[in-house]
Coordinates of C-alpha atoms in Angstrom, one line a residue:
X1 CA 0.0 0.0 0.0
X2 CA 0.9 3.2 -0.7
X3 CA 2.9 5.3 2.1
X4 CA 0.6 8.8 2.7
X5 CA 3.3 11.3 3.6
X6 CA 4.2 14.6 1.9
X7 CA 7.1 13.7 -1.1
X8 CA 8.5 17.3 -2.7
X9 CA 10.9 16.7 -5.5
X10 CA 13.0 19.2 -5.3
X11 CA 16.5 20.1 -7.3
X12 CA 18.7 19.0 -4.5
X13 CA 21.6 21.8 -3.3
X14 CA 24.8 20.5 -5.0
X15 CA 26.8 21.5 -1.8
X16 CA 24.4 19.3 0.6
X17 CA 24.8 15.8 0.4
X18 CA 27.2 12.8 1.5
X19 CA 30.5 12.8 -0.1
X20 CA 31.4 9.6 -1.6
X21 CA 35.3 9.3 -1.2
X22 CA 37.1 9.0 -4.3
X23 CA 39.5 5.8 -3.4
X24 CA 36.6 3.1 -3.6
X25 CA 35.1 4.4 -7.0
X26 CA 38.3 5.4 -9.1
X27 CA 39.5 1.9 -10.1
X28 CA 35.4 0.9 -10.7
X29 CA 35.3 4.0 -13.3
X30 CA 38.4 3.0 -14.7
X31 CA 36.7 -0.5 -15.1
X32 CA 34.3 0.6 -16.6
X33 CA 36.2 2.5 -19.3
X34 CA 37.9 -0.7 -20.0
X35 CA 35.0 -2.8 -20.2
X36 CA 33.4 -0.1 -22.8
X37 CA 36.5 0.1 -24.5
X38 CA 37.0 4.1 -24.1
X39 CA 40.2 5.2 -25.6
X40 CA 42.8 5.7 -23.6
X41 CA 45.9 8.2 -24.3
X42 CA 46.4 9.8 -27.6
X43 CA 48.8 7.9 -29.5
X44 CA 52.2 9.7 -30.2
X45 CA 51.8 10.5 -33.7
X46 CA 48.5 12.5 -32.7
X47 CA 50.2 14.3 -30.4
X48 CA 52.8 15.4 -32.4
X49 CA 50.4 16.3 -35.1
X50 CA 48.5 18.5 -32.9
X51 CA 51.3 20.5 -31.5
X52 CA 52.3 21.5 -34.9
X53 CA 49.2 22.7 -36.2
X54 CA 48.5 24.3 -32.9
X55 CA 51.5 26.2 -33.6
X56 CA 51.3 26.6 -37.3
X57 CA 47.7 26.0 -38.3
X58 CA 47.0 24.5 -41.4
X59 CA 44.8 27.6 -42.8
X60 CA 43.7 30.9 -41.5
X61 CA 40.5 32.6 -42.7
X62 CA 40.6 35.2 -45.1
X63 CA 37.6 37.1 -43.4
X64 CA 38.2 38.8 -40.5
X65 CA 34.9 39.6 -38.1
X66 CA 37.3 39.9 -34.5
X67 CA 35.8 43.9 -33.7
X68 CA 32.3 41.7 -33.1
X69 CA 32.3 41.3 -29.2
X70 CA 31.9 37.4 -29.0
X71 CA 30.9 36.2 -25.9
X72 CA 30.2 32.6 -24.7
X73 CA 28.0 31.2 -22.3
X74 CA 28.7 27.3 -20.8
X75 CA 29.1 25.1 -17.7
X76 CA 31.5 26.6 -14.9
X77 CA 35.0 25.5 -15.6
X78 CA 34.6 24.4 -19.2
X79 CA 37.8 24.8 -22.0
X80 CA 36.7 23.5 -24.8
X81 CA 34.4 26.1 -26.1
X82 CA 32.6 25.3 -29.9
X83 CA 30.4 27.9 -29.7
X84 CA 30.2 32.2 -29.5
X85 CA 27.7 34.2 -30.2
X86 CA 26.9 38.0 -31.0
X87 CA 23.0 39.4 -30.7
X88 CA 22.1 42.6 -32.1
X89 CA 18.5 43.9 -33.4
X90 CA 17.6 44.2 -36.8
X91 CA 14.9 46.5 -37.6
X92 CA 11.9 44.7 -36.7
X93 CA 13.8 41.6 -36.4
X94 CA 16.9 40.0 -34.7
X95 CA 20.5 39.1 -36.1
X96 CA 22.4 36.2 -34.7
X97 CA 26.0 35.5 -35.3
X98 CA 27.3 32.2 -34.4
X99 CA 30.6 31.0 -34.4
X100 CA 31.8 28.1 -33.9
X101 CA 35.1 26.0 -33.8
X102 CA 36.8 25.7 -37.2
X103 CA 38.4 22.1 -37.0
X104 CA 39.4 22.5 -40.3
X105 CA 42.2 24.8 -39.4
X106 CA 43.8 22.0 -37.8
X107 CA 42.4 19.1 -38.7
X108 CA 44.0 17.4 -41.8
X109 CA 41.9 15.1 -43.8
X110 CA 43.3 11.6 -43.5
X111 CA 45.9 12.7 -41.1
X112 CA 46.7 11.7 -37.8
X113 CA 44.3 13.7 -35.9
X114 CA 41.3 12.8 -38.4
X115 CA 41.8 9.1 -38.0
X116 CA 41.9 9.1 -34.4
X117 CA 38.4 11.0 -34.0
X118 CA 36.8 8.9 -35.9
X119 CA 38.0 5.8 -34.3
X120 CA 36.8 8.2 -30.5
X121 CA 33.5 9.7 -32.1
X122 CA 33.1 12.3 -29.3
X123 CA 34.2 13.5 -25.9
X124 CA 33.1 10.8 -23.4
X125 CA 32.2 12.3 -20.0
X126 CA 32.6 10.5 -16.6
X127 CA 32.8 11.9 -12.6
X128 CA 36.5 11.8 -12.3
X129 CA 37.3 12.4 -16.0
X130 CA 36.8 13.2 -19.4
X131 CA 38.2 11.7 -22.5
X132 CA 38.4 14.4 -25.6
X133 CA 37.5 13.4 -29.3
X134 CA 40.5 16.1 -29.5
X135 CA 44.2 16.6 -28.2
X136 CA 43.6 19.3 -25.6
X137 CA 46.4 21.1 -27.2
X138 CA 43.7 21.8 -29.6
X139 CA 40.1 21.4 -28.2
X140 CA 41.0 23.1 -24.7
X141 CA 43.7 25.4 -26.5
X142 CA 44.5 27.0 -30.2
X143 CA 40.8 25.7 -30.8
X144 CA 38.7 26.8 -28.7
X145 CA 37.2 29.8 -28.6
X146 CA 38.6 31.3 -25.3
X147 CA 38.0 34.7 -24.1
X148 CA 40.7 37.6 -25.6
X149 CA 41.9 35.2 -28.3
X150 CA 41.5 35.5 -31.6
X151 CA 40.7 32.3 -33.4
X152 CA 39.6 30.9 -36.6
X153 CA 35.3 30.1 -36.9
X154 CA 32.7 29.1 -38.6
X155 CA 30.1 31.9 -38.3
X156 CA 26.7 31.5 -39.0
X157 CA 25.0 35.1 -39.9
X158 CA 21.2 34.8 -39.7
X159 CA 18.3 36.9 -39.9
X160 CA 15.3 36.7 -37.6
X161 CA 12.1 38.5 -38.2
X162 CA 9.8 39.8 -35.3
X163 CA 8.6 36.1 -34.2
X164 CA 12.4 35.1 -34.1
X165 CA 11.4 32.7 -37.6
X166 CA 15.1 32.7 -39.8
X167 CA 14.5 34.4 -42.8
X168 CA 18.2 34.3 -44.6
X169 CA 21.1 32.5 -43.6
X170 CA 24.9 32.3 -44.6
X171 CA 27.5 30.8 -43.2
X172 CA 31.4 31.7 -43.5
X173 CA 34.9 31.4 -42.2
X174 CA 35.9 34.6 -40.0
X175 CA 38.4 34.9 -37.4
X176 CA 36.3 36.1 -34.0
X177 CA 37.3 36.6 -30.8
X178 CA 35.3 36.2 -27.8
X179 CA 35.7 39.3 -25.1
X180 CA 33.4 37.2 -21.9
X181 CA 32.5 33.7 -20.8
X182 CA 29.7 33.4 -19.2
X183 CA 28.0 30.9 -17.1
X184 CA 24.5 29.7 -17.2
X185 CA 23.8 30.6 -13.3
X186 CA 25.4 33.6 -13.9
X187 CA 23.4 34.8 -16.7
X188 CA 19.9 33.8 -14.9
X189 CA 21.0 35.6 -11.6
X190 CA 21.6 38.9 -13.8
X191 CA 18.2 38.7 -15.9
X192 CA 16.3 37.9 -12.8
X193 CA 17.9 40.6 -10.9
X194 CA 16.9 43.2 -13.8
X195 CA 20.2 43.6 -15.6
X196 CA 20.3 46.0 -18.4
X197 CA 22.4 43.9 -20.6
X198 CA 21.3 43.9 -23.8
X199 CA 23.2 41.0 -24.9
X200 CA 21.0 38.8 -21.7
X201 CA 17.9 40.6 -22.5
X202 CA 18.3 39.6 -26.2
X203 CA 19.7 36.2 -25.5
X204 CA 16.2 36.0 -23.5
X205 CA 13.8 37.8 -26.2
X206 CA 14.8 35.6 -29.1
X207 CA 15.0 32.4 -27.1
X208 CA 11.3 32.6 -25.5
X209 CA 10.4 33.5 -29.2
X210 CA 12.3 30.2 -30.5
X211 CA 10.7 28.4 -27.9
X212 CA 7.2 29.7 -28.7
X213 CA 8.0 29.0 -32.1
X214 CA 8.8 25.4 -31.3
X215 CA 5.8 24.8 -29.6
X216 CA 3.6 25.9 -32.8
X217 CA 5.4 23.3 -34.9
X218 CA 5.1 20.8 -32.2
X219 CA 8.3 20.1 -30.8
X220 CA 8.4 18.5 -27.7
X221 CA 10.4 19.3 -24.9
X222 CA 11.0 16.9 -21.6
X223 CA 11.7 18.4 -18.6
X224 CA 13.4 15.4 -16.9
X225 CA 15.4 16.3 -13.5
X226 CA 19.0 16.5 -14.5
X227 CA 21.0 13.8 -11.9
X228 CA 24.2 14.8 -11.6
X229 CA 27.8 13.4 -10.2
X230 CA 29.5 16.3 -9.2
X231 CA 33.2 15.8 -8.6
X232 CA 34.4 17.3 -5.2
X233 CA 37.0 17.8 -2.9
X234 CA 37.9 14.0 -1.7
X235 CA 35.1 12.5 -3.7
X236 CA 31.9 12.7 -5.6
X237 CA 28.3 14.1 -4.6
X238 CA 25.2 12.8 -6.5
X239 CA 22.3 15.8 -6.8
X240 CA 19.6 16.4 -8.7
X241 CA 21.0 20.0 -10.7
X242 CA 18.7 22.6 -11.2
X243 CA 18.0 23.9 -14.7
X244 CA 17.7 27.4 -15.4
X245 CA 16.1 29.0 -18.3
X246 CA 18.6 30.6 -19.5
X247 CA 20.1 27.4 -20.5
X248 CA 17.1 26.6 -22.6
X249 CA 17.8 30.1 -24.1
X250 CA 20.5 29.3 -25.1
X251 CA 20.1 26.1 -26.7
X252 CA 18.1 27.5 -29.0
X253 CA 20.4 29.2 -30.4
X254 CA 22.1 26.0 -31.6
X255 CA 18.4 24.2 -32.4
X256 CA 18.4 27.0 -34.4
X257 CA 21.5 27.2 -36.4
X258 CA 21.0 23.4 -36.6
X259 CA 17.7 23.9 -38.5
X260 CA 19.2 26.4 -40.7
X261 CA 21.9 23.8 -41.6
X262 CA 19.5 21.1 -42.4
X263 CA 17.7 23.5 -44.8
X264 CA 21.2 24.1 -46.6
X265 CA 21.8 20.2 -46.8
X266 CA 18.3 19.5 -48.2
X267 CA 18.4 22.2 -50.6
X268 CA 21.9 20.7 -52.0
X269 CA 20.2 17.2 -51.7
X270 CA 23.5 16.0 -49.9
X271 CA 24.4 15.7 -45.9
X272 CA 23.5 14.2 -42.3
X273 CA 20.9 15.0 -40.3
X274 CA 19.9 13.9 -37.0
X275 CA 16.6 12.0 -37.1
X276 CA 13.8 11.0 -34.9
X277 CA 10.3 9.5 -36.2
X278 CA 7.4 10.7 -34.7
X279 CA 5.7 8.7 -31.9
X280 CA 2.9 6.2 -33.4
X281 CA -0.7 7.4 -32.5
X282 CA -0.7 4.3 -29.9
X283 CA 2.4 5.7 -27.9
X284 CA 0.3 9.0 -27.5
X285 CA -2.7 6.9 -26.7
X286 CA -1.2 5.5 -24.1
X287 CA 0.5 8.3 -22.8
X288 CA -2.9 10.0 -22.5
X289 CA -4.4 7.0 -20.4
X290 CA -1.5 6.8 -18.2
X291 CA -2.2 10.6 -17.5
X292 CA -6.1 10.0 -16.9
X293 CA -4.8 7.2 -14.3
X294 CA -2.9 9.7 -13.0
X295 CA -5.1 12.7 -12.4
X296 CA -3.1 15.1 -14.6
X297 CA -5.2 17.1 -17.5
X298 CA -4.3 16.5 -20.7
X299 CA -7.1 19.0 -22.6
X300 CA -8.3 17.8 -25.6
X301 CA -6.2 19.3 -28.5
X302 CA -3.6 19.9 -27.0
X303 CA -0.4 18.3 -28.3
X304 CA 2.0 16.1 -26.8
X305 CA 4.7 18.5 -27.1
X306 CA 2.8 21.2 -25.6
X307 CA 1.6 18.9 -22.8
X308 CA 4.7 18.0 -21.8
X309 CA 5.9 21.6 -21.2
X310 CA 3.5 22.1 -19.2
X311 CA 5.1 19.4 -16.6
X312 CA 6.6 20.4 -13.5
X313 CA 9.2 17.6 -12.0
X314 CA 9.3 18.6 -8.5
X315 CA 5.2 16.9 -8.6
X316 CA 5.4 13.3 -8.1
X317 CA 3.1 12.5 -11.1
X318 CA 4.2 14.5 -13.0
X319 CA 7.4 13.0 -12.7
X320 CA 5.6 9.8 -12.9
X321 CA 4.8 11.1 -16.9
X322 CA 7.9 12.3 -17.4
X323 CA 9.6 9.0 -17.1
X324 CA 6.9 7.1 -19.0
X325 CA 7.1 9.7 -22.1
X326 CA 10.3 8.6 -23.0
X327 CA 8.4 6.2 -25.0
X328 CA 7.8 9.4 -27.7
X329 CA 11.2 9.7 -28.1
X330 CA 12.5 6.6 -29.9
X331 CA 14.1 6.0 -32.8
X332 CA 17.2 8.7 -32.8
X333 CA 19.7 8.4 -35.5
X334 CA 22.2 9.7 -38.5
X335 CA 20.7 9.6 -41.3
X336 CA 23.4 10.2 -44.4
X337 CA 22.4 11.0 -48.1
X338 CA 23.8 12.6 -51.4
X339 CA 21.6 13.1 -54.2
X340 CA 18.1 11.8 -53.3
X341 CA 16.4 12.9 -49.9
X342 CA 16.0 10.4 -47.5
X343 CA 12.1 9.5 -46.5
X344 CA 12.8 10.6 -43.3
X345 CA 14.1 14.2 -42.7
X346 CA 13.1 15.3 -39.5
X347 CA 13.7 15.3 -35.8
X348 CA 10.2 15.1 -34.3
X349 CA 10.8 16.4 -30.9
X350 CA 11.8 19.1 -32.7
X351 CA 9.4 19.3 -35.2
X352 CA 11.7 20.3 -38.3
X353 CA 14.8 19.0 -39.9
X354 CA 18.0 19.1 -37.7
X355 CA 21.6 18.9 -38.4
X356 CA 24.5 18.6 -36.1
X357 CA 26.7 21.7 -36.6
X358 CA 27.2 23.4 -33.5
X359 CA 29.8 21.1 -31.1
X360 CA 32.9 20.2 -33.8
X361 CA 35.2 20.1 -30.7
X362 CA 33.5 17.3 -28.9
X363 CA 31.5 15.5 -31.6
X364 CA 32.9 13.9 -34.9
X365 CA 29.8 14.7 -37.3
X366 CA 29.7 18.1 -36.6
X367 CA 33.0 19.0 -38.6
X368 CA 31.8 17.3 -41.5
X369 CA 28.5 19.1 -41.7
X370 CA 29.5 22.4 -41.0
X371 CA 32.3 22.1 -43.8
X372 CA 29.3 20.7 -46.1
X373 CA 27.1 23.9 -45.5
X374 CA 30.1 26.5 -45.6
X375 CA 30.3 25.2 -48.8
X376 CA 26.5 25.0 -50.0
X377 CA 26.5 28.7 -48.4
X378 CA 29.3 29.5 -50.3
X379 CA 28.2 27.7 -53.9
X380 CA 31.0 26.0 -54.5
X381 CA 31.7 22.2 -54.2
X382 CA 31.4 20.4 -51.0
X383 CA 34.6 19.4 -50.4
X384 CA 35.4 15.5 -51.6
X385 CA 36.8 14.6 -48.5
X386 CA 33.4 15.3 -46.8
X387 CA 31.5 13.8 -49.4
X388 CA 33.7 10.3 -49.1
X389 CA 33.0 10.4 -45.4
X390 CA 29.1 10.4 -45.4
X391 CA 28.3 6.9 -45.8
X392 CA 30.5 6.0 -42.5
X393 CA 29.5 9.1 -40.0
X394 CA 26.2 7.2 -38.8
X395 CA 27.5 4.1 -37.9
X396 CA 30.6 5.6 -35.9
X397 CA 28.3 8.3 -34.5
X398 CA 26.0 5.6 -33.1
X399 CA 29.0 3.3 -32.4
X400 CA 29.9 5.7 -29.8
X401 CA 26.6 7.6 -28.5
X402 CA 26.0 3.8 -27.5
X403 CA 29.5 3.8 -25.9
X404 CA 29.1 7.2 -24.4
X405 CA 25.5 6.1 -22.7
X406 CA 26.9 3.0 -21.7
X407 CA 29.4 5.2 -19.4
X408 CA 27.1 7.4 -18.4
X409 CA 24.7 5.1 -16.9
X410 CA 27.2 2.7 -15.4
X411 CA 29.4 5.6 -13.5
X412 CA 25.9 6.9 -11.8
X413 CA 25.4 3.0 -10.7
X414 CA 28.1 3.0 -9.0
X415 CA 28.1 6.1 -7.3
X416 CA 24.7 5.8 -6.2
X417 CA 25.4 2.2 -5.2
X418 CA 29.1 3.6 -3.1
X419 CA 26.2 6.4 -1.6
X420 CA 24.0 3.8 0.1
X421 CA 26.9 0.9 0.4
X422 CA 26.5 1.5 4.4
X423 CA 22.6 2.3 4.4
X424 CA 21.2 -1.3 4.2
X425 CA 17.8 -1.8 5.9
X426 CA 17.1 1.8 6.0
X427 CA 14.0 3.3 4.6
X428 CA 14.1 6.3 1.9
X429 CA 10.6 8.4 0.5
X430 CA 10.0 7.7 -3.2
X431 CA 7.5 8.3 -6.0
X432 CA 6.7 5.1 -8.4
X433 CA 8.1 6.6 -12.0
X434 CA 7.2 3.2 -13.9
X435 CA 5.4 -0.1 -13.5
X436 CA 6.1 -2.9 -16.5
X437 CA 3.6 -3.2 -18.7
X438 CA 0.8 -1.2 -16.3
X439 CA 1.2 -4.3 -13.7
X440 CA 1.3 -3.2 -10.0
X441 CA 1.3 -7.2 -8.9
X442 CA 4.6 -6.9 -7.5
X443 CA 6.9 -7.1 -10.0
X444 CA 10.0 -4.8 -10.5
X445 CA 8.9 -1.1 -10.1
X446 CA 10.9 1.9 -11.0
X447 CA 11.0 4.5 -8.1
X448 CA 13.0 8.1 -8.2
X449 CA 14.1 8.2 -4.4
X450 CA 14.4 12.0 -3.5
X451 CA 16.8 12.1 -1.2
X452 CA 19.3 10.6 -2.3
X453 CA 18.5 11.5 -5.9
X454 CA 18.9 7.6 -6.5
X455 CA 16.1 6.1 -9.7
X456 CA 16.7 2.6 -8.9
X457 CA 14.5 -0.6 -9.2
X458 CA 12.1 -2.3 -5.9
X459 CA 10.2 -5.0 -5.4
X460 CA 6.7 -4.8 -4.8
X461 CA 3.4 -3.7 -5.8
X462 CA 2.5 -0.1 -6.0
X463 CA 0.8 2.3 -8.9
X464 CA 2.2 4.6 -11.1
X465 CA 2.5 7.7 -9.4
X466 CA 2.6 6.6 -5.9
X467 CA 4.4 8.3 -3.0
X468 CA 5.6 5.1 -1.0
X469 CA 8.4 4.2 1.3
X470 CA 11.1 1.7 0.3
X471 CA 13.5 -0.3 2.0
X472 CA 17.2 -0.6 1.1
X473 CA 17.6 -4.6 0.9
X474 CA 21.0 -4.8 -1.0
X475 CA 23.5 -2.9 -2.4
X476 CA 26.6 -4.8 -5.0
X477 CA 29.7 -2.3 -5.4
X478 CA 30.7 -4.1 -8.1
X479 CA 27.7 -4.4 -10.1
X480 CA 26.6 -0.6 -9.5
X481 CA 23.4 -2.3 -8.2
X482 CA 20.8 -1.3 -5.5
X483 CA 18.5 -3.3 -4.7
X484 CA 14.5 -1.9 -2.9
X485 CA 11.4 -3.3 -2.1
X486 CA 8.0 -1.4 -1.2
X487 CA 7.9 -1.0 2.9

């Protein structure tokens, strides 16, 4: 039966929180990078290669744009910065200048370098560390677009009209240079507190409008809590990080420079994009009883993307719906072509075609496709090198998204598992996020624990939804498992 007391899902304070010490987890993460084959070092040769054209790059734009005042905005502490932007208003409208990383200033086709990040794929992320698609020579130095250097860019110039919609597009090599990096807190604490920065007040203006935008063609955003492994002084601290709009401002910046290079690949009838079908009527069917079970309106209507905006994941059904939507968002891939479109060009939870053009430093496709469109922008040839690679981007992309995920998921396990090694037979307050197949006859449920931020598998019956109590029955170090069952 279902426990009756009060469950608030808060975003839990990243400096409150049991520190996990560092000693018992390091050798299961490097485990776990061996088990999922994650590359290790760069070989010699790619080293070598990078400090030369770090020193001596292998082109240098023509165009020079480094008066604009660039400024970036990313995760406290990051290096390897792909993107910059400059805001401005445009009449009626908007203009957005995006720059990001030219690779190709370094990067040698066939060389050293170019072999080895297509064998990596992208930057794979775990607590203690990270391994780059890049030497950091180049993807944390000559690169990336730091602040007060000038480097060489890809920048996207686009024109927005009064509801933010793109109306013209080019894109061009440039040096920039970036004169601030921000940080997402940083940004929301001075728009909430009334700044009268125009580039935060613009940054917010046209990313509200994008999002409005979004909603009208459907997209569909999920607002899933964002569990975190923070690494910290003699360990690592698992919490539930809080998102802040600004973050979702600025992401639409990239959607939209990604939808802009889509158009430019499907006009040229040759690129990638990034795919996603859209959920079968029978996935939304079910969605819409689960949240009839579940007390939550879903007004006739109203679309699935516009539904889920309107969920808040600190309400325990809610969060209950969030989980159980993933089921709209299957499918995901790279979807290659040169001269006939593919029969499926969009990214539905986006609701328009979508190309990945906006992280070159951390993902392999992205240097191919923003090459592709410089030249479709451009009207000269794509370049041959691009064109031979096309065919083989999907499968390495997925080869290591799958590897990437795989790393992901496996160093939370464990550091939720190291969290609650020495909290056997205690009893936590959860909310039950899934039931298999609709049974509650006491089979495995899914439960999001709030405190610690654990989503972990329990025994016992329970509907989808509930706020219950569960008791910790087992933990296995070396599995990453936790074992619950309903109290």
């Amino acid at each position: 039966m279902a426990s009756q007391r009060t469950v608030t899902l808060r975003p839990s304070d990243p400096e409150v929180g049991e520190v996990v010490a560092a000693a018992g987890l390091t050798p299961r993460f490097d485990a776990i990078r061996a088990e999922l084959e994650v590359p290790g070092e760069f070989p010699a040769e790619v080293v070598a290669e990078a400090e030369r054209v770090a020193a001596q790059p292998l082109s240098r734009p023509e165009r020079d744009e480094s008066d604009l005042p660039f400024v970036t905005i990313d995760p406290p502490g990051s290096m390897d910065l792909d993107q910059a932007m400059h805001l401005e208003r445009d009449g009626e409208g908007y203009r957005v200048r995006y720059a990001i990383a030219h690779l190709e200033s370094f990067v040698e086709p066939g060389g050293a370098i170019d072999e080895e990040a297509r064998r990596r794929g992208q930057t794979i992320y775990a607590p203690d560390e990270r391994t780059p698609l890049h030497p950091p020579v180049l993807s944390e130095g000559a690169a990336s677009l730091l602040p007060d250097e000038v480097r060489p860019a890809y920048v996207w110039d686009i024109r927005l009209d009064a509801r933010g919609e793109h109306t013209a597009a080019e894109v061009y090599p440039a040096l920039v240079r970036s004169v601030e990096r921000l940080e997402y807190t940083a940004v929301q604490e001075a728009v909430d507190g009334g700044t009268d920065d125009e580039r935060l007040l613009l940054l917010r203006e046209i990313g509200d409008k994008r999002i409005a935008l979004e909603q009208e063609r459907g997209g569909a955003y999920l607002p899933m809590p964002d569990q975190q492994v923070e690494e910290v002084e003699g360990g690592f601290r698992l919490h539930l990080r809080p998102l802040v709009p600004a973050e979702d401002w600025n992401a639409q910046i990239s959607l939209l420079t990604g939808i802009v290079a889509a158009e430019m690949m499907l006009e040229a009838k040759v690129g990638i994009l990034r795919t996603m079908p859209e959920p079968d009527e029978r996935a939304v069917g079910q969605l819409r009883r689960v949240a009839r079970a579940l007390g939550v309106e879903w007004a006739e209507g109203t679309d699935h993307g516009t539904f889920l905006r309107s969920l808040d994941g600190t309400d325990p059904k809610h969060l209950a719906l969030i989980h159980e939507s993933t089921v709209l968002f299957r499918g995901a891939g790279y979807t290659a072509f040169d001269g006939e479109l593919p029969e499926l060009v969009e990214q539905a939870a986006i609701a328009a075609p979508y190309a990945h053009v906006t992280a070159p430093l951390r993902r392999l496709v992205d240097r191919f496709g923003l090459a592709l469109c410089a030249a479709v922008s451009a009207g000269t040839e794509v370049p041959a090198w691009v064109r031979e690679a096309l065919p083989s981007l999907p499968e390495l992309m997925e080869t290591s998204d799958r590897r990437a995920g795989g790393v992901e998921r496996a160093t939370t396990d464990a550091v939720e598992a190291a969290s609650l090694a020495d909290r056997v037979g205690e009893e936590f307050a959860a909310v039950v996020v899934d039931v298999p197949e609709g049974k509650d006859d006491g089979g495995a449920l899914e439960v999001q624990l709030v405190d610690p931020p654990v989503l972990a598998r329990a025994k016992g019956a329970a509907e989808l939804g509930a706020e219950v109590t569960v008791r910790l029955t087992g933990v296995s170090l070396d599995e990453g498992r936790v074992d619950f069952e309903v109290a």
